[in-house]
């Protein structure tokens, strides 16, 4: 088993820091075999990123640096990944289930004629090979998938795997990226569509506070923000709250929004429609505050408070502030 190589894509911030998904991808890889990382950065930051990958369990890291990384979409990563793939013949490939990860998975699948298991919430190995777990039909069922032959490409849902790799000193291989195709899609200009937030990113935050229509207005939604800040949590919203303009679409949790799997999910004034549950039902602990005792969110909540959010949440925030001081 130790010989089975599991190739992981480790996205890097412009500062050279590994993104939060790296620990989880390498942890999932360590459950299956020997984790191998792939890092593609702008010049000057790859060494530190590769060493960080070793601390998270990457036995080998393939690194490439290029000026065009950051302004050219996906192609540099696919090229480096293909080189690493040819070199290690991986049994499985793990990438984050985000926009870049899914793009990478699709291109690798075409290039290597390999199967994809998408939005995976866990992995294990049986006597025939690697098995991916999926949470389906609004998280009502868990199913499993596996390839009949070849390498399995997995897009892993952030926050779903707890296992972590053991720190090692990684073997670092430098890969020359070479000329990029003139057809590679590149970014010529961009403008920020959302204000930068100091809160943890909704995807991957260990605690998420989400607000729903029950908060009544954009001003009322500030209560969810205050509780999130008191807990150091990521902030989410139901679609009804987003549609009503209480919160931006980037915060929408659910079937047509972001899928999260935090340790703790706190739902404020959210009824628990199946489309919302689809995005948060794999949270380890769900706490719901709702004034309707019949609200369906209580069916899946580990702890429920029947009450008015405007009475309960300020008390909760005061208690938390008291504990922190
Ligand atoms: C194709 C499709 C895709 C969809 N995708 C999504 C999705 O991705 N995400 C999503 O969230 N929804 C999605 N929806 C919408 C979904 O069906 C629900 O309409 C939505 O989730 C409801 O949001 P809500 O719970 O905030 O609002 P409501 O259902 O209106 O619930 C509000 C809740 O707040 C409670 N409440 C009111 N006032 C208070 C108070 N003062 N204190 C405490 N509780 C209070 C009420 O009792 C109620 O339970 C989708 C729908 C469709 C058809």
PDB file of N, CA and C and ligand atoms in Angstrom, residues 211-215 237-241 252-257 268-276 289-292 295 307-310, ligand 1:
ATOM      1  N   UNK A 211     -27.721  32.908   8.155  1.00  0.00           N
ATOM      2  CA  UNK A 211     -28.969  33.610   8.443  1.00  0.00           C
ATOM      3  C   UNK A 211     -29.987  33.390   7.339  1.00  0.00           C
ATOM      4  N   UNK A 212     -31.270  33.364   7.736  1.00  0.00           N
ATOM      5  CA  UNK A 212     -32.335  33.151   6.763  1.00  0.00           C
ATOM      6  C   UNK A 212     -33.324  34.301   6.732  1.00  0.00           C
ATOM      7  N   UNK A 213     -34.445  34.051   6.062  1.00  0.00           N
ATOM      8  CA  UNK A 213     -35.477  35.079   5.926  1.00  0.00           C
ATOM      9  C   UNK A 213     -36.007  35.528   7.289  1.00  0.00           C
ATOM     10  N   UNK A 214     -35.891  34.654   8.282  1.00  0.00           N
ATOM     11  CA  UNK A 214     -36.355  34.982   9.623  1.00  0.00           C
ATOM     12  C   UNK A 214     -35.655  36.195  10.230  1.00  0.00           C
ATOM     13  N   UNK A 215     -34.506  36.595   9.652  1.00  0.00           N
ATOM     14  CA  UNK A 215     -33.812  37.781  10.172  1.00  0.00           C
ATOM     15  C   UNK A 215     -34.480  39.069   9.687  1.00  0.00           C
ATOM     16  N   UNK A 237     -25.804  32.140   4.248  1.00  0.00           N
ATOM     17  CA  UNK A 237     -27.173  32.650   4.162  1.00  0.00           C
ATOM     18  C   UNK A 237     -28.024  31.642   3.403  1.00  0.00           C
ATOM     19  N   UNK A 238     -29.341  31.700   3.641  1.00  0.00           N
ATOM     20  CA  UNK A 238     -30.252  30.901   2.819  1.00  0.00           C
ATOM     21  C   UNK A 238     -30.530  31.670   1.528  1.00  0.00           C
ATOM     22  N   UNK A 239     -31.113  30.959   0.572  1.00  0.00           N
ATOM     23  CA  UNK A 239     -31.425  31.631  -0.692  1.00  0.00           C
ATOM     24  C   UNK A 239     -32.478  32.723  -0.494  1.00  0.00           C
ATOM     25  N   UNK A 240     -33.442  32.484   0.402  1.00  0.00           N
ATOM     26  CA  UNK A 240     -34.468  33.501   0.624  1.00  0.00           C
ATOM     27  C   UNK A 240     -33.828  34.779   1.154  1.00  0.00           C
ATOM     28  N   UNK A 241     -32.809  34.638   2.021  1.00  0.00           N
ATOM     29  CA  UNK A 241     -32.120  35.820   2.548  1.00  0.00           C
ATOM     30  C   UNK A 241     -31.331  36.519   1.440  1.00  0.00           C
ATOM     31  N   UNK A 252     -24.545  32.231  -0.278  1.00  0.00           N
ATOM     32  CA  UNK A 252     -25.672  31.278  -0.304  1.00  0.00           C
ATOM     33  C   UNK A 252     -25.211  29.838  -0.097  1.00  0.00           C
ATOM     34  N   UNK A 253     -25.814  29.196   0.888  1.00  0.00           N
ATOM     35  CA  UNK A 253     -25.530  27.788   1.175  1.00  0.00           C
ATOM     36  C   UNK A 253     -26.673  26.960   0.609  1.00  0.00           C
ATOM     37  N   UNK A 254     -26.344  25.885  -0.101  1.00  0.00           N
ATOM     38  CA  UNK A 254     -27.418  25.011  -0.574  1.00  0.00           C
ATOM     39  C   UNK A 254     -27.186  24.473  -1.960  1.00  0.00           C
ATOM     40  N   UNK A 255     -28.233  23.884  -2.480  1.00  0.00           N
ATOM     41  CA  UNK A 255     -28.186  23.197  -3.780  1.00  0.00           C
ATOM     42  C   UNK A 255     -27.648  24.091  -4.881  1.00  0.00           C
ATOM     43  N   UNK A 256     -28.054  25.352  -4.874  1.00  0.00           N
ATOM     44  CA  UNK A 256     -27.588  26.263  -5.925  1.00  0.00           C
ATOM     45  C   UNK A 256     -26.596  27.283  -5.361  1.00  0.00           C
ATOM     46  N   UNK A 257     -25.989  26.948  -4.233  1.00  0.00           N
ATOM     47  CA  UNK A 257     -24.965  27.817  -3.651  1.00  0.00           C
ATOM     48  C   UNK A 257     -23.767  26.989  -3.251  1.00  0.00           C
ATOM     49  N   UNK A 268     -29.879  30.422  11.731  1.00  0.00           N
ATOM     50  CA  UNK A 268     -30.724  31.424  12.402  1.00  0.00           C
ATOM     51  C   UNK A 268     -31.896  31.787  11.494  1.00  0.00           C
ATOM     52  N   UNK A 269     -33.119  31.512  11.921  1.00  0.00           N
ATOM     53  CA  UNK A 269     -34.294  31.886  11.139  1.00  0.00           C
ATOM     54  C   UNK A 269     -34.309  31.246   9.755  1.00  0.00           C
ATOM     55  N   UNK A 270     -33.896  29.992   9.705  1.00  0.00           N
ATOM     56  CA  UNK A 270     -33.892  29.223   8.442  1.00  0.00           C
ATOM     57  C   UNK A 270     -34.853  28.053   8.624  1.00  0.00           C
ATOM     58  N   UNK A 271     -35.780  27.869   7.660  1.00  0.00           N
ATOM     59  CA  UNK A 271     -36.817  26.844   7.850  1.00  0.00           C
ATOM     60  C   UNK A 271     -36.285  25.421   7.681  1.00  0.00           C
ATOM     61  N   UNK A 272     -35.262  25.269   6.786  1.00  0.00           N
ATOM     62  CA  UNK A 272     -34.724  23.926   6.544  1.00  0.00           C
ATOM     63  C   UNK A 272     -35.302  23.271   5.308  1.00  0.00           C
ATOM     64  N   UNK A 273     -35.506  24.071   4.245  1.00  0.00           N
ATOM     65  CA  UNK A 273     -35.957  23.512   2.961  1.00  0.00           C
ATOM     66  C   UNK A 273     -34.891  22.537   2.443  1.00  0.00           C
ATOM     67  N   UNK A 274     -35.358  21.531   1.703  1.00  0.00           N
ATOM     68  CA  UNK A 274     -34.439  20.477   1.258  1.00  0.00           C
ATOM     69  C   UNK A 274     -33.277  21.055   0.446  1.00  0.00           C
ATOM     70  N   UNK A 275     -33.541  22.140  -0.304  1.00  0.00           N
ATOM     71  CA  UNK A 275     -32.464  22.733  -1.113  1.00  0.00           C
ATOM     72  C   UNK A 275     -31.412  23.391  -0.226  1.00  0.00           C
ATOM     73  N   UNK A 276     -31.802  23.858   0.940  1.00  0.00           N
ATOM     74  CA  UNK A 276     -30.806  24.414   1.873  1.00  0.00           C
ATOM     75  C   UNK A 276     -30.026  23.276   2.538  1.00  0.00           C
ATOM     76  N   UNK A 289     -31.939  27.855  15.460  1.00  0.00           N
ATOM     77  CA  UNK A 289     -32.767  28.758  16.277  1.00  0.00           C
ATOM     78  C   UNK A 289     -33.894  29.238  15.376  1.00  0.00           C
ATOM     79  N   UNK A 290     -35.134  28.910  15.781  1.00  0.00           N
ATOM     80  CA  UNK A 290     -36.283  29.218  14.940  1.00  0.00           C
ATOM     81  C   UNK A 290     -37.507  29.342  15.840  1.00  0.00           C
ATOM     82  N   UNK A 291     -38.381  30.282  15.536  1.00  0.00           N
ATOM     83  CA  UNK A 291     -39.528  30.458  16.443  1.00  0.00           C
ATOM     84  C   UNK A 291     -40.650  29.468  16.162  1.00  0.00           C
ATOM     85  N   UNK A 292     -40.550  28.729  15.037  1.00  0.00           N
ATOM     86  CA  UNK A 292     -41.576  27.744  14.693  1.00  0.00           C
ATOM     87  C   UNK A 292     -41.113  26.347  15.116  1.00  0.00           C
ATOM     88  N   UNK A 295     -40.626  23.769  12.365  1.00  0.00           N
ATOM     89  CA  UNK A 295     -39.720  24.019  11.214  1.00  0.00           C
ATOM     90  C   UNK A 295     -38.893  22.769  10.918  1.00  0.00           C
ATOM     91  N   UNK A 307     -37.346  29.811  19.547  1.00  0.00           N
ATOM     92  CA  UNK A 307     -37.382  31.165  20.085  1.00  0.00           C
ATOM     93  C   UNK A 307     -37.128  32.191  19.001  1.00  0.00           C
ATOM     94  N   UNK A 308     -37.270  33.452  19.405  1.00  0.00           N
ATOM     95  CA  UNK A 308     -37.073  34.562  18.477  1.00  0.00           C
ATOM     96  C   UNK A 308     -35.570  34.861  18.390  1.00  0.00           C
ATOM     97  N   UNK A 309     -35.035  34.862  17.160  1.00  0.00           N
ATOM     98  CA  UNK A 309     -33.588  35.099  17.016  1.00  0.00           C
ATOM     99  C   UNK A 309     -33.173  36.428  17.651  1.00  0.00           C
ATOM    100  N   UNK A 310     -34.086  37.404  17.620  1.00  0.00           N
ATOM    101  CA  UNK A 310     -33.713  38.729  18.148  1.00  0.00           C
ATOM    102  C   UNK A 310     -33.661  38.753  19.672  1.00  0.00           C
TER     103      UNK A 310
HETATM  104  C1  LIG B   1     -34.271  24.899  -7.743  1.00  0.00           C
HETATM  105  C2  LIG B   1     -34.174  25.510  -6.375  1.00  0.00           C
HETATM  106  C3  LIG B   1     -32.937  25.700  -5.820  1.00  0.00           C
HETATM  107  C4  LIG B   1     -32.818  26.263  -4.547  1.00  0.00           C
HETATM  108  N1  LIG B   1     -31.570  26.421  -3.998  1.00  0.00           N
HETATM  109  C5  LIG B   1     -31.473  26.886  -2.725  1.00  0.00           C
HETATM  110  C6  LIG B   1     -30.195  27.001  -2.084  1.00  0.00           C
HETATM  111  O1  LIG B   1     -29.147  26.745  -2.674  1.00  0.00           O
HETATM  112  N2  LIG B   1     -30.170  27.434  -0.809  1.00  0.00           N
HETATM  113  C7  LIG B   1     -31.288  27.757  -0.094  1.00  0.00           C
HETATM  114  O2  LIG B   1     -31.188  28.156   1.075  1.00  0.00           O
HETATM  115  N3  LIG B   1     -32.507  27.666  -0.694  1.00  0.00           N
HETATM  116  C8  LIG B   1     -32.615  27.257  -1.981  1.00  0.00           C
HETATM  117  N4  LIG B   1     -33.847  27.206  -2.556  1.00  0.00           N
HETATM  118  C9  LIG B   1     -34.971  27.830  -1.848  1.00  0.00           C
HETATM  119  C10 LIG B   1     -35.573  26.935  -0.775  1.00  0.00           C
HETATM  120  O3  LIG B   1     -36.579  26.125  -1.357  1.00  0.00           O
HETATM  121  C11 LIG B   1     -36.232  27.814   0.321  1.00  0.00           C
HETATM  122  O4  LIG B   1     -37.169  28.686  -0.268  1.00  0.00           O
HETATM  123  C12 LIG B   1     -35.236  28.652   1.114  1.00  0.00           C
HETATM  124  O5  LIG B   1     -34.186  27.838   1.582  1.00  0.00           O
HETATM  125  C13 LIG B   1     -35.950  29.279   2.305  1.00  0.00           C
HETATM  126  O6  LIG B   1     -35.071  30.115   2.998  1.00  0.00           O
HETATM  127  P1  LIG B   1     -35.354  30.457   4.535  1.00  0.00           P
HETATM  128  O7  LIG B   1     -35.337  29.196   5.313  1.00  0.00           O
HETATM  129  O8  LIG B   1     -34.421  31.541   4.911  1.00  0.00           O
HETATM  130  O9  LIG B   1     -36.787  31.126   4.463  1.00  0.00           O
HETATM  131  P2  LIG B   1     -38.194  30.578   4.954  1.00  0.00           P
HETATM  132  O10 LIG B   1     -38.501  29.248   4.387  1.00  0.00           O
HETATM  133  O11 LIG B   1     -39.175  31.672   4.718  1.00  0.00           O
HETATM  134  O12 LIG B   1     -37.994  30.376   6.520  1.00  0.00           O
HETATM  135  C14 LIG B   1     -37.821  31.407   7.416  1.00  0.00           C
HETATM  136  C15 LIG B   1     -37.835  30.788   8.801  1.00  0.00           C
HETATM  137  O13 LIG B   1     -37.555  31.795   9.744  1.00  0.00           O
HETATM  138  C16 LIG B   1     -38.355  31.556  10.890  1.00  0.00           C
HETATM  139  N5  LIG B   1     -38.483  32.835  11.578  1.00  0.00           N
HETATM  140  C17 LIG B   1     -39.137  33.939  11.168  1.00  0.00           C
HETATM  141  N6  LIG B   1     -38.950  34.945  12.037  1.00  0.00           N
HETATM  142  C18 LIG B   1     -38.176  34.453  13.032  1.00  0.00           C
HETATM  143  C19 LIG B   1     -37.621  35.006  14.215  1.00  0.00           C
HETATM  144  N7  LIG B   1     -37.810  36.285  14.559  1.00  0.00           N
HETATM  145  N8  LIG B   1     -36.865  34.209  15.009  1.00  0.00           N
HETATM  146  C20 LIG B   1     -36.655  32.909  14.687  1.00  0.00           C
HETATM  147  N9  LIG B   1     -37.138  32.340  13.572  1.00  0.00           N
HETATM  148  C21 LIG B   1     -37.873  33.109  12.747  1.00  0.00           C
HETATM  149  C22 LIG B   1     -39.650  31.004  10.372  1.00  0.00           C
HETATM  150  O14 LIG B   1     -40.293  30.242  11.359  1.00  0.00           O
HETATM  151  C23 LIG B   1     -39.168  30.160   9.183  1.00  0.00           C
HETATM  152  O15 LIG B   1     -38.962  28.825   9.576  1.00  0.00           O
HETATM  153  C24 LIG B   1     -33.979  26.651  -3.836  1.00  0.00           C
HETATM  154  C25 LIG B   1     -35.234  26.451  -4.412  1.00  0.00           C
HETATM  155  C26 LIG B   1     -35.327  25.887  -5.655  1.00  0.00           C
HETATM  156  C27 LIG B   1     -36.699  25.667  -6.246  1.00  0.00           C
END
